[in-house]
């Protein structure tokens, strides 16, 4: 971003992401350097300050199920928004509660769980090493019956910057199976990673000039 600014290639020191949740459409998403495309979000972005430079890490207030706090963030929670991670990752105990609430009895095979535990111990740098986990996503995305009843599933939301951000519940037809968007990963801090499952619902702005991250409903 510094080089782009110095060369006069961009007006503002920021970049923004839009990820298209509709797999059948031709345009899979958009990244804009130096600006924000108003066609891909509605309303204003909610911004929170970056707490760790270089990682786009920020603090958030809570994780909620049907509007009820899970009580995990009493001492604060930290997260990064990362388009390179498919799912949402968080501490195993909390992810298990969420998956149980939406009907996933066993998120991963024992082999995959062991892989997560091994890789969790390797996470000295939460960004450089967590991507090793992506190799196991195919084995770990447990599916479960009940997509026709997806609307009856509990609402999962994150409180960020004083606003609740609800995750979209998708169904792909009467005979479809659903896959959990939550993966257990005990990274240091502890640290949550809000991957494509979250960023597909919320247009994301990485404001380099003001060291902040912003979210608005994606359209």
Coordinates of N, CA and C in Angstrom, one line a residue, residues 52-182:
X52 N -3.0 -4.8 16.7 CA -1.7 -5.4 16.4 C -1.3 -5.1 15.0
X53 N -0.4 -4.2 14.8 CA 0.0 -3.8 13.4 C 0.6 -5.0 12.7
X54 N 0.3 -5.1 11.4 CA 0.8 -6.1 10.5 C -0.1 -7.3 10.4
X55 N -1.1 -7.4 11.4 CA -2.0 -8.6 11.4 C -3.4 -8.2 11.2
X56 N -3.7 -6.9 11.2 CA -5.1 -6.4 11.2 C -5.9 -7.0 12.3
X57 N -5.3 -7.1 13.5 CA -6.0 -7.7 14.6 C -6.8 -6.6 15.3
X58 N -8.0 -7.0 15.8 CA -8.8 -6.0 16.5 C -9.5 -6.7 17.7
X59 N -10.0 -5.9 18.6 CA -10.8 -6.4 19.7 C -12.3 -6.4 19.4
X60 N -13.0 -7.4 19.9 CA -14.5 -7.4 19.8 C -15.1 -7.7 21.1
X61 N -16.4 -7.5 21.3 CA -17.0 -7.5 22.6 C -17.6 -8.8 23.0
X62 N -18.1 -9.6 22.1 CA -18.9 -10.8 22.5 C -19.2 -11.7 21.4
X63 N -19.5 -12.9 21.7 CA -20.1 -13.9 20.8 C -21.4 -14.3 21.4
X64 N -22.5 -14.3 20.6 CA -23.8 -14.5 21.1 C -24.6 -15.6 20.3
X65 N -25.4 -16.4 21.1 CA -26.3 -17.3 20.5 C -27.7 -16.9 20.8
X66 N -28.5 -16.6 19.7 CA -29.8 -16.0 19.9 C -29.8 -14.8 20.8
X67 N -28.8 -13.9 20.6 CA -28.7 -12.7 21.4 C -28.2 -12.9 22.8
X68 N -27.9 -14.1 23.2 CA -27.5 -14.3 24.6 C -26.0 -14.5 24.6
X69 N -25.3 -13.7 25.5 CA -23.8 -13.8 25.5 C -23.4 -15.2 25.9
X70 N -22.3 -15.7 25.3 CA -21.7 -16.9 25.7 C -20.8 -16.8 26.9
X71 N -20.5 -15.5 27.3 CA -19.8 -15.3 28.5 C -18.3 -15.5 28.3
X72 N -17.8 -15.6 27.1 CA -16.4 -15.9 26.9 C -15.5 -14.7 26.8
X73 N -16.1 -13.5 26.5 CA -15.3 -12.3 26.2 C -15.3 -11.3 27.4
X74 N -15.5 -11.8 28.6 CA -15.6 -10.9 29.8 C -14.2 -10.2 29.9
X75 N -13.2 -10.9 29.6 CA -11.8 -10.2 29.7 C -11.3 -9.8 28.3
X76 N -12.3 -9.7 27.4 CA -11.9 -9.2 26.0 C -11.7 -10.3 25.1
X77 N -11.9 -10.1 23.8 CA -11.7 -11.1 22.7 C -11.0 -10.4 21.6
X78 N -10.1 -11.1 20.9 CA -9.4 -10.6 19.7 C -9.7 -11.4 18.5
X79 N -9.6 -10.8 17.3 CA -9.9 -11.5 16.1 C -9.1 -10.8 15.0
X80 N -8.9 -11.6 13.9 CA -8.5 -11.0 12.6 C -9.5 -11.4 11.5
X81 N -9.7 -10.5 10.6 CA -10.5 -10.8 9.4 C -9.5 -11.3 8.3
X82 N -9.7 -12.5 7.8 CA -8.7 -13.1 6.9 C -9.4 -13.8 5.8
X83 N -9.3 -13.3 4.6 CA -9.9 -13.9 3.4 C -9.2 -15.2 3.0
X84 N -8.0 -15.4 3.6 CA -7.3 -16.7 3.2 C -7.7 -17.8 4.1
X85 N -8.7 -17.6 5.0 CA -9.2 -18.7 5.8 C -10.7 -19.0 5.4
X86 N -11.0 -20.2 5.2 CA -12.4 -20.5 4.7 C -13.5 -20.3 5.8
X87 N -13.2 -20.8 7.0 CA -14.2 -20.8 8.0 C -14.0 -19.8 9.1
X88 N -14.7 -19.9 10.2 CA -14.5 -19.1 11.4 C -13.8 -20.0 12.4
X89 N -12.7 -19.6 12.9 CA -12.0 -20.4 13.9 C -12.0 -19.7 15.3
X90 N -12.0 -20.5 16.3 CA -12.0 -20.0 17.7 C -11.7 -21.1 18.6
X91 N -11.6 -20.7 19.9 CA -11.3 -21.7 21.0 C -12.2 -22.9 20.9
X92 N -11.6 -24.1 21.1 CA -12.4 -25.4 20.9 C -13.6 -25.4 21.8
X93 N -13.5 -25.0 23.0 CA -14.7 -25.1 23.9 C -15.9 -24.3 23.4
X94 N -15.6 -23.1 22.9 CA -16.7 -22.2 22.4 C -17.2 -22.7 21.1
X95 N -16.3 -23.1 20.2 CA -16.7 -23.6 18.9 C -17.6 -24.9 19.1
X96 N -17.2 -25.7 20.0 CA -18.1 -26.9 20.3 C -19.5 -26.5 20.8
X97 N -19.6 -25.5 21.6 CA -20.9 -25.0 22.0 C -21.7 -24.5 20.9
X98 N -21.1 -23.8 20.0 CA -21.8 -23.2 18.8 C -22.2 -24.4 17.9
X99 N -21.3 -25.3 17.6 CA -21.7 -26.4 16.7 C -22.8 -27.3 17.3
X100 N -22.7 -27.5 18.7 CA -23.8 -28.3 19.3 C -25.1 -27.5 19.2
X101 N -25.1 -26.2 19.3 CA -26.3 -25.4 19.2 C -27.0 -25.5 17.8
X102 N -26.1 -25.6 16.8 CA -26.7 -25.7 15.4 C -26.9 -27.1 14.9
X103 N -26.6 -28.1 15.8 CA -26.9 -29.4 15.4 C -25.7 -30.3 15.0
X104 N -24.5 -29.8 15.1 CA -23.4 -30.6 14.7 C -22.9 -31.3 16.0
X105 N -23.0 -32.6 16.0 CA -22.6 -33.4 17.2 C -21.1 -33.6 17.3
X106 N -20.5 -33.9 16.1 CA -19.1 -34.1 16.1 C -18.5 -33.4 14.9
X107 N -17.8 -32.4 15.2 CA -17.3 -31.5 14.1 C -16.3 -32.2 13.2
X108 N -15.4 -33.0 13.8 CA -14.4 -33.5 12.9 C -14.0 -34.9 13.4
X109 N -13.4 -35.7 12.5 CA -13.0 -37.0 12.8 C -11.8 -36.9 13.9
X110 N -11.6 -38.0 14.6 CA -10.6 -38.0 15.6 C -9.2 -37.6 15.0
X111 N -9.0 -38.1 13.8 CA -7.7 -37.8 13.1 C -7.6 -36.4 12.9
X112 N -8.7 -35.7 12.4 CA -8.6 -34.3 12.1 C -8.4 -33.5 13.4
X113 N -9.1 -33.9 14.5 CA -8.9 -33.2 15.7 C -7.5 -33.3 16.2
X114 N -6.9 -34.4 16.0 CA -5.5 -34.6 16.4 C -4.6 -33.6 15.6
X115 N -4.9 -33.5 14.3 CA -4.2 -32.6 13.5 C -4.3 -31.2 14.0
X116 N -5.5 -30.8 14.4 CA -5.7 -29.4 14.9 C -4.9 -29.2 16.1
X117 N -4.9 -30.2 17.0 CA -4.2 -30.0 18.3 C -2.7 -29.9 18.0
X118 N -2.2 -30.7 17.1 CA -0.8 -30.6 16.8 C -0.5 -29.2 16.2
X119 N -1.3 -28.8 15.3 CA -1.0 -27.5 14.6 C -1.2 -26.4 15.6
X120 N -2.2 -26.5 16.5 CA -2.4 -25.5 17.5 C -1.2 -25.2 18.3
X121 N -0.4 -26.3 18.6 CA 0.8 -26.2 19.4 C 1.9 -25.5 18.6
X122 N 1.8 -25.5 17.3 CA 2.8 -24.9 16.4 C 2.5 -23.5 16.2
X123 N 1.4 -23.0 16.6 CA 1.0 -21.6 16.3 C 1.8 -20.6 17.2
X124 N 3.0 -20.3 16.8 CA 3.7 -19.2 17.5 C 3.4 -17.9 16.9
X125 N 3.2 -17.9 15.6 CA 2.7 -16.7 14.9 C 1.4 -17.0 14.4
X126 N 0.3 -16.4 14.9 CA -1.1 -16.8 14.5 C -1.4 -16.6 13.0
X127 N -0.6 -15.8 12.3 CA -0.9 -15.6 10.9 C -0.1 -16.5 10.0
X128 N 1.2 -16.7 10.3 CA 2.1 -17.4 9.4 C 1.8 -18.9 9.5
X129 N 1.4 -19.4 10.7 CA 1.2 -20.9 10.8 C -0.2 -21.3 10.7
X130 N -1.2 -20.5 11.0 CA -2.6 -21.0 11.0 C -3.0 -21.5 9.6
X131 N -2.3 -21.1 8.6 CA -2.7 -21.5 7.2 C -2.4 -23.0 7.0
X132 N -1.6 -23.6 7.8 CA -1.3 -25.0 7.7 C -2.6 -25.7 8.0
X133 N -3.5 -25.2 8.8 CA -4.8 -25.8 9.1 C -5.7 -25.9 7.9
X134 N -5.5 -25.1 6.9 CA -6.4 -25.1 5.7 C -6.2 -26.4 5.0
X135 N -5.1 -27.1 5.1 CA -4.9 -28.4 4.4 C -5.9 -29.4 4.9
X136 N -6.4 -29.3 6.1 CA -7.3 -30.3 6.7 C -8.8 -29.9 6.6
X137 N -9.1 -28.8 6.0 CA -10.5 -28.3 6.0 C -11.4 -29.3 5.3
X138 N -10.9 -29.9 4.2 CA -11.8 -30.9 3.5 C -12.2 -32.0 4.4
X139 N -11.3 -32.5 5.2 CA -11.6 -33.6 6.1 C -12.4 -33.2 7.3
X140 N -12.4 -31.9 7.6 CA -13.0 -31.4 8.8 C -14.4 -30.8 8.7
X141 N -14.8 -30.5 7.5 CA -16.1 -29.9 7.3 C -17.2 -30.9 7.5
X142 N -17.6 -31.2 8.7 CA -18.6 -32.2 8.9 C -20.0 -31.6 8.4
X143 N -20.7 -32.4 7.7 CA -22.0 -32.0 7.3 C -23.1 -32.7 8.2
X144 N -24.3 -32.1 8.2 CA -25.4 -32.7 9.0 C -26.7 -32.4 8.3
X145 N -27.6 -33.3 8.5 CA -28.9 -33.2 7.9 C -29.7 -32.0 8.5
X146 N -30.6 -31.5 7.7 CA -31.5 -30.5 8.3 C -31.5 -29.2 7.6
X147 N -30.9 -29.1 6.4 CA -30.9 -27.8 5.7 C -32.3 -27.3 5.5
X148 N -33.3 -28.1 5.2 CA -34.7 -27.5 5.1 C -35.1 -26.8 6.3
X149 N -34.5 -27.1 7.5 CA -34.9 -26.4 8.7 C -33.8 -25.4 9.1
X150 N -33.0 -24.9 8.1 CA -31.9 -24.0 8.5 C -32.4 -22.7 9.1
X151 N -33.6 -22.3 8.8 CA -34.1 -21.0 9.4 C -34.5 -21.2 10.8
X152 N -34.7 -22.4 11.3 CA -35.0 -22.6 12.7 C -33.7 -22.7 13.6
X153 N -32.6 -22.8 12.9 CA -31.3 -22.8 13.7 C -31.1 -21.5 14.5
X154 N -30.4 -21.6 15.6 CA -30.2 -20.4 16.4 C -29.3 -19.4 15.6
X155 N -29.5 -18.1 15.9 CA -28.7 -17.0 15.4 C -27.4 -16.9 16.1
X156 N -26.3 -16.9 15.3 CA -25.0 -16.7 15.9 C -24.5 -15.3 15.5
X157 N -24.0 -14.6 16.4 CA -23.6 -13.2 16.1 C -22.3 -12.8 16.9
X158 N -21.6 -11.8 16.3 CA -20.4 -11.3 17.0 C -20.7 -9.8 17.2
X159 N -20.4 -9.4 18.4 CA -20.6 -7.9 18.8 C -19.2 -7.3 18.5
X160 N -19.2 -6.4 17.5 CA -18.0 -5.7 17.1 C -18.3 -4.2 17.0
X161 N -17.5 -3.4 17.8 CA -17.7 -2.0 17.7 C -19.1 -1.5 18.1
X162 N -19.7 -2.2 19.1 CA -21.0 -1.9 19.6 C -22.2 -2.3 18.7
X163 N -21.9 -3.1 17.7 CA -23.0 -3.6 16.8 C -22.9 -5.1 16.7
X164 N -24.1 -5.7 16.6 CA -24.1 -7.2 16.4 C -24.1 -7.5 14.9
X165 N -23.2 -8.4 14.6 CA -23.1 -8.9 13.2 C -23.5 -10.3 13.1
X166 N -24.7 -10.6 12.5 CA -25.3 -11.9 12.5 C -24.7 -12.6 11.2
X167 N -24.5 -13.9 11.4 CA -24.1 -14.8 10.3 C -25.3 -15.3 9.5
X168 N -25.1 -15.2 8.2 CA -26.2 -15.6 7.3 C -26.3 -17.1 7.3
X169 N -27.6 -17.6 7.4 CA -27.8 -19.1 7.4 C -28.3 -19.4 6.0
X170 N -27.6 -20.3 5.3 CA -27.9 -20.6 3.9 C -28.4 -22.0 3.8
X171 N -29.3 -22.2 2.8 CA -29.8 -23.5 2.4 C -29.7 -23.7 0.9
X172 N -29.4 -24.9 0.5 CA -29.3 -25.2 -0.9 C -30.3 -26.2 -1.5
X173 N -31.4 -26.2 -0.9 CA -32.5 -27.1 -1.4 C -33.0 -28.1 -0.4
X174 N -34.1 -28.8 -0.7 CA -34.7 -29.7 0.2 C -33.8 -30.9 0.6
X175 N -32.9 -31.3 -0.3 CA -32.2 -32.5 0.0 C -30.7 -32.2 0.3
X176 N -30.4 -31.0 0.6 CA -29.0 -30.6 0.8 C -28.6 -30.9 2.2
X177 N -27.3 -31.1 2.4 CA -26.8 -31.2 3.7 C -26.1 -29.9 4.0
X178 N -25.9 -29.6 5.3 CA -25.3 -28.3 5.7 C -23.9 -28.6 6.3
X179 N -23.0 -27.7 6.1 CA -21.7 -27.8 6.7 C -21.5 -26.7 7.7
X180 N -20.9 -27.0 8.8 CA -20.6 -26.0 9.8 C -19.6 -25.0 9.3
X181 N -19.8 -23.8 9.6 CA -18.8 -22.7 9.2 C -17.9 -22.4 10.4
X182 N -17.9 -23.3 11.4 CA -17.0 -23.0 12.6 C -16.0 -24.1 12.8

